[in-house]
Amino acid sequence: MEKKGITFTGSLRSDGITIYQKQGKTIIRSSSRSTSKGFTIKQFIQRQRMRHAIALWRELEHCYPMFTGAKSAYNGFVSLANRLPAVFVTKDEAMRHPSFLMPGIPVSDGTLSELKLRLGEVDGTAALITNIERYETPFTETLKLYIAEQTNEYNFPRVKFRMRNVLKEELVETGNGLALVGDEFADDNKGWALVLVMGDRCSPQSIVTRCTLYRQFTTEEVMNEAAKTYGPIKESPFPSPRR
């Protein structure tokens, strides 16, 4: 039997986290090595962004997302997800891999034109409205709907993803473009992205959502409290104004 090797991805030793890929899966474990050198707040913020990007990927990768311009789908996703707002959790909370639904989570990246998506209403019913004027569904063309949902597992937030193909008959014509219409699009704990796929090409798309839970974990107060749990900080996160 052929043995697959391990591709090392990275290590956040001051956070107590080691990350690597094994047999196509991203593995995160606590690191046995610790350091007392401390870190700057900028380093902490970047590590929290990376931690969150990896937590999101662990859930999204099961939907086989396409990131065609990168070395791997994982690399493409993480590069884009690192641009999201930083969310802060303590060292103990990080070990449970919490993740947060927010606008802009990437689900694909490719060379086709991006679809413009927004949440609204069609005849009084919630809808995901696109800028697609006509959808002919040629043999090589597919619309894939990615659904993200903010869940609560053991009192920890986690985003779950699923994906399904969209049938032409599901699309409703509006004055602003074709739309998917249904009460599900009124759910504040869900988000959606519609990806156009043609053969091995796709459109670059990200999640649209009304979910705001993540904002509670982006404040200066939460950041400072979380940073204290990781070890000494080389500089004050927010120095007092000069008097």
PDB file of N, CA and C in Angstrom, residues 16 58 70 100 107 126 141 224:
ATOM      1  N   GLY A  16       0.692  27.733  20.984  1.00  0.00           N
ATOM      2  CA  GLY A  16       0.530  26.342  21.355  1.00  0.00           C
ATOM      3  C   GLY A  16      -0.164  25.531  20.288  1.00  0.00           C
ATOM      4  N   ARG A  58     -11.611  23.860   7.769  1.00  0.00           N
ATOM      5  CA  ARG A  58     -11.903  22.507   8.255  1.00  0.00           C
ATOM      6  C   ARG A  58     -13.361  22.130   7.978  1.00  0.00           C
ATOM      7  N   ALA A  70      -4.581  28.998  -7.262  1.00  0.00           N
ATOM      8  CA  ALA A  70      -3.598  28.791  -6.200  1.00  0.00           C
ATOM      9  C   ALA A  70      -2.965  27.411  -6.312  1.00  0.00           C
ATOM     10  N   PHE A 100     -16.759  31.671  12.975  1.00  0.00           N
ATOM     11  CA  PHE A 100     -17.820  32.671  12.981  1.00  0.00           C
ATOM     12  C   PHE A 100     -18.271  32.995  11.567  1.00  0.00           C
ATOM     13  N   VAL A 107     -15.637  31.233  -0.870  1.00  0.00           N
ATOM     14  CA  VAL A 107     -15.973  29.828  -1.135  1.00  0.00           C
ATOM     15  C   VAL A 107     -15.430  29.379  -2.482  1.00  0.00           C
ATOM     16  N   ALA A 126     -38.326  36.682   1.185  1.00  0.00           N
ATOM     17  CA  ALA A 126     -36.870  36.829   1.213  1.00  0.00           C
ATOM     18  C   ALA A 126     -36.248  36.154  -0.003  1.00  0.00           C
ATOM     19  N   GLU A 141     -22.049  24.093 -17.913  1.00  0.00           N
ATOM     20  CA  GLU A 141     -22.268  25.183 -16.959  1.00  0.00           C
ATOM     21  C   GLU A 141     -23.139  24.722 -15.788  1.00  0.00           C
ATOM     22  N   ASN A 224      -7.882  42.225  23.950  1.00  0.00           N
ATOM     23  CA  ASN A 224      -6.940  42.329  25.064  1.00  0.00           C
ATOM     24  C   ASN A 224      -7.073  41.167  26.034  1.00  0.00           C
TER      25      ASN A 224
END
